PDB file of C-alpha atoms in Angstrom:
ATOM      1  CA  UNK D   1       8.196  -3.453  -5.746  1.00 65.00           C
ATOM      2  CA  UNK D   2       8.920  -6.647  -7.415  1.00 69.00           C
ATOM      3  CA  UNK D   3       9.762  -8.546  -4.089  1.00 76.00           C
ATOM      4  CA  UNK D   4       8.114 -11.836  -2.851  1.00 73.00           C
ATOM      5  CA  UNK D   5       8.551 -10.594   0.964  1.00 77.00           C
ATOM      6  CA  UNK D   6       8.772  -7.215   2.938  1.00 80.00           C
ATOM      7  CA  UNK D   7       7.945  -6.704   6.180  1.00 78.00           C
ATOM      8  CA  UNK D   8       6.241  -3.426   5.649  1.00 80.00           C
ATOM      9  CA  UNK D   9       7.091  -1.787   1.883  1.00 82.00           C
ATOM     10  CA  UNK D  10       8.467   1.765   3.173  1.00 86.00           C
ATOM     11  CA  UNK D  11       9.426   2.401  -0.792  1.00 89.00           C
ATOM     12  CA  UNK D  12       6.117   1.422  -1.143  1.00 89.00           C
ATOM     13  CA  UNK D  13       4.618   4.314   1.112  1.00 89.00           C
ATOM     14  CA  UNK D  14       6.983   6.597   0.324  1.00 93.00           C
ATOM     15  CA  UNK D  15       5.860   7.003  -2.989  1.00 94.00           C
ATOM     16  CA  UNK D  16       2.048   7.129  -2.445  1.00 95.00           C
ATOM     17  CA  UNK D  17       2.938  10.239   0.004  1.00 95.00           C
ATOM     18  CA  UNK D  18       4.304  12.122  -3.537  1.00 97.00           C
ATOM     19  CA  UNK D  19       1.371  10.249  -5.410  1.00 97.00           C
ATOM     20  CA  UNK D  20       3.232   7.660  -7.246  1.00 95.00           C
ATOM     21  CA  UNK D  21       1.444   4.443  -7.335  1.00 93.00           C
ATOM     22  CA  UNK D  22       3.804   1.015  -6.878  1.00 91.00           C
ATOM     23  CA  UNK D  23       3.001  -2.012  -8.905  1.00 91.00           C
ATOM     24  CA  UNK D  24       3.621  -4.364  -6.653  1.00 89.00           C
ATOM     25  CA  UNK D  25       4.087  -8.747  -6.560  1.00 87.00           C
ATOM     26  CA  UNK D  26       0.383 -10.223  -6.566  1.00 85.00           C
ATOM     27  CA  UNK D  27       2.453 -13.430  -5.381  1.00 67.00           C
ATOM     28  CA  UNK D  28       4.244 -12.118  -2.325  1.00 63.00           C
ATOM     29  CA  UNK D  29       3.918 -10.746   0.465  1.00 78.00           C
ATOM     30  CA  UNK D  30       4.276  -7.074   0.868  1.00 78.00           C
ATOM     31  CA  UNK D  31       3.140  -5.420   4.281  1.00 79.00           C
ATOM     32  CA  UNK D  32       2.270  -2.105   2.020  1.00 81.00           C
ATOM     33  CA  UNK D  33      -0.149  -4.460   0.118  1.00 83.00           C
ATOM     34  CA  UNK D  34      -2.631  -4.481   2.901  1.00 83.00           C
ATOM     35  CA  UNK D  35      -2.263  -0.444   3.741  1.00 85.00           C
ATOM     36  CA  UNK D  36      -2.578   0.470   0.062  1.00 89.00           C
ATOM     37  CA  UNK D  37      -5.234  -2.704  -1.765  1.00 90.00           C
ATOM     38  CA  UNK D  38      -5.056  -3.183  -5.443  1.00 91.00           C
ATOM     39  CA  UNK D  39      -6.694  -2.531  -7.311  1.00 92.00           C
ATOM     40  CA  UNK D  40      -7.366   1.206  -5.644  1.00 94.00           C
ATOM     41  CA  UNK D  41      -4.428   1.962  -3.984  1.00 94.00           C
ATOM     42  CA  UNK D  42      -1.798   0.007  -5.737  1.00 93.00           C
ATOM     43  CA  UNK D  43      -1.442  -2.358  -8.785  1.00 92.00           C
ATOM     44  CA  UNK D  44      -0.410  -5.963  -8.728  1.00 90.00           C
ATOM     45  CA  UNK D  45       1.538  -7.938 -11.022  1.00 89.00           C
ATOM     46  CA  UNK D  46       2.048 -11.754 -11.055  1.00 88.00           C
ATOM     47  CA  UNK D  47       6.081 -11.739 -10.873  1.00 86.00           C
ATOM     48  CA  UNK D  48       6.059 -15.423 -11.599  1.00 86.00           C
ATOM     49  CA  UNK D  49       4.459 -15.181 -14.638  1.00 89.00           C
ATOM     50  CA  UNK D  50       6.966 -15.068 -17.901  1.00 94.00           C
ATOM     51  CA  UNK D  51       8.986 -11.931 -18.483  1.00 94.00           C
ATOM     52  CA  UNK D  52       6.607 -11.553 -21.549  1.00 96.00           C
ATOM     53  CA  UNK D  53       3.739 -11.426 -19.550  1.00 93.00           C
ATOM     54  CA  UNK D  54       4.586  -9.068 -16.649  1.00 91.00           C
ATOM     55  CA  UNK D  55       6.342  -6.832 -19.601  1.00 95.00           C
ATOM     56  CA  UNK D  56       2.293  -6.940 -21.054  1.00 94.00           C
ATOM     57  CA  UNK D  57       1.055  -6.085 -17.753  1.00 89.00           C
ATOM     58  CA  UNK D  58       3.728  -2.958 -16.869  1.00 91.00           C
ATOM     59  CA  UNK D  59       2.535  -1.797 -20.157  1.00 94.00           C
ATOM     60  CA  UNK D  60      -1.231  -1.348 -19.610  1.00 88.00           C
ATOM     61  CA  UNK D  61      -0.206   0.597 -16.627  1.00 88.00           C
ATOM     62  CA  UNK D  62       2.668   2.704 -18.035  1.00 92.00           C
ATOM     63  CA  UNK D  63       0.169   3.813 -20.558  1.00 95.00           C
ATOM     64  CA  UNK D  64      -2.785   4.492 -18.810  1.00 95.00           C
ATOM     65  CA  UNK D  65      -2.799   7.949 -17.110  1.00 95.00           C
ATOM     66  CA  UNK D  66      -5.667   8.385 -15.842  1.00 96.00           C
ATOM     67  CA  UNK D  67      -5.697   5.441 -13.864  1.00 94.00           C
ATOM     68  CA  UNK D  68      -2.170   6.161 -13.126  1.00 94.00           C
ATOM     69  CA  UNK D  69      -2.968   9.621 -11.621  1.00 96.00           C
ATOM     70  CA  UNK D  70      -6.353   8.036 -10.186  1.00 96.00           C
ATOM     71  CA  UNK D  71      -4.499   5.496  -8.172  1.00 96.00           C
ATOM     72  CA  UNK D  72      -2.024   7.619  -7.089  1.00 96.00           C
ATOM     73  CA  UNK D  73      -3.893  10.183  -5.801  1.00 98.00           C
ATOM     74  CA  UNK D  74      -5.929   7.622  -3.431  1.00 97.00           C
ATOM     75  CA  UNK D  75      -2.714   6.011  -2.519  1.00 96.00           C
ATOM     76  CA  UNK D  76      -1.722   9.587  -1.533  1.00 97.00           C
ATOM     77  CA  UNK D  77      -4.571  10.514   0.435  1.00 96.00           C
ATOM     78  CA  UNK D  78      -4.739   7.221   2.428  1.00 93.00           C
ATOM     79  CA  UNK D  79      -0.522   7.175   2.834  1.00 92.00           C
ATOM     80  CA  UNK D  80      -1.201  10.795   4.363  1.00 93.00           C
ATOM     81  CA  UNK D  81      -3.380   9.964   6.670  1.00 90.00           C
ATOM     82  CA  UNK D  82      -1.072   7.725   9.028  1.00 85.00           C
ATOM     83  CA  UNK D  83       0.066  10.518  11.611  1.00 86.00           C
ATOM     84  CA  UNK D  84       1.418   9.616  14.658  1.00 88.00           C
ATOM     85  CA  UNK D  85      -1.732  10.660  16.528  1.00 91.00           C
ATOM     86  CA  UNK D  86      -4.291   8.590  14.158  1.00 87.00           C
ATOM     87  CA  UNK D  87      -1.721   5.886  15.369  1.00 85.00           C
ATOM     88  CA  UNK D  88      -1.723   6.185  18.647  1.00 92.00           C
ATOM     89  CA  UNK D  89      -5.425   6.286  18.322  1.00 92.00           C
ATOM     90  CA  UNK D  90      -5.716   3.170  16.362  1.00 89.00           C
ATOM     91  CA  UNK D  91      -3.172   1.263  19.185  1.00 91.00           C
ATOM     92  CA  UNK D  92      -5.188   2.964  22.208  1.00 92.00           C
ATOM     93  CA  UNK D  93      -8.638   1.387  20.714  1.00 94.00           C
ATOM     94  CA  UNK D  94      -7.059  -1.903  20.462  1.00 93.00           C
ATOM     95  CA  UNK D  95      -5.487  -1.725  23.992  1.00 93.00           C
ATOM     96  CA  UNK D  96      -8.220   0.172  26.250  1.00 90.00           C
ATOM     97  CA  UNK D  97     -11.150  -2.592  26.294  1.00 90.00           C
ATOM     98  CA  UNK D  98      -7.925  -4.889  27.555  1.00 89.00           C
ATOM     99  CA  UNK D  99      -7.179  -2.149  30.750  1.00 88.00           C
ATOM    100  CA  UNK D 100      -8.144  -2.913  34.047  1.00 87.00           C
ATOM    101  CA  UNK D 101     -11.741  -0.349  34.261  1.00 81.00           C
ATOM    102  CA  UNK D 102      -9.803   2.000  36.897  1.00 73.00           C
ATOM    103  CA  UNK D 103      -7.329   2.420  34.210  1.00 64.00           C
TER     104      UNK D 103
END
């Protein structure tokens, strides 16, 4: 997810649900980012940096499957757990302390 901006990632999400880790731009800002943290849910990757360098980078994680699979599989379990009700639990704990009391 080489992109400097996105809103929220979706790609991003979609592939920690199947257990595929992203790689995504240390440099930009990626909503995703802060849902799935490098280095335990995701990987980063300077973008700006020469094509030589980011080529060096892909590398180490192409060929490491363990941490591949590792990162993957917490990416999956964390991706997983956003259900509509853990949502609307999350929203309702932000909002309720803001409700009148007879609320």
């Amino acid at each position: 997810h080489p992109c400097h901006y996105d809103a929220y990632g979706m790609t991003v999400v979609e592939a920690a649900a199947f257990g595929v880790p992203s790689v995504l731009n240390v440099g930009g800002s990626v909503g995703a980012s802060e849902l799935l943290p490098a280095p335990t849910h995701s990987f980063e990757v300077d973008m700006a940096l020469p094509a030589a360098e980011i080529a060096t980078a892909l590398q180490k994680v192409l060929l490491d499957s363990d941490i591949r699979q590792d990162i993957g599989a917490a990416a999956k379990v964390k991706s997983l757990s956003w259900t509509e009700e853990a949502n609307a639990k999350q929203l309702m704990a932000v909002i309720r302390p803001e409700l009148p009391s007879h609320l």
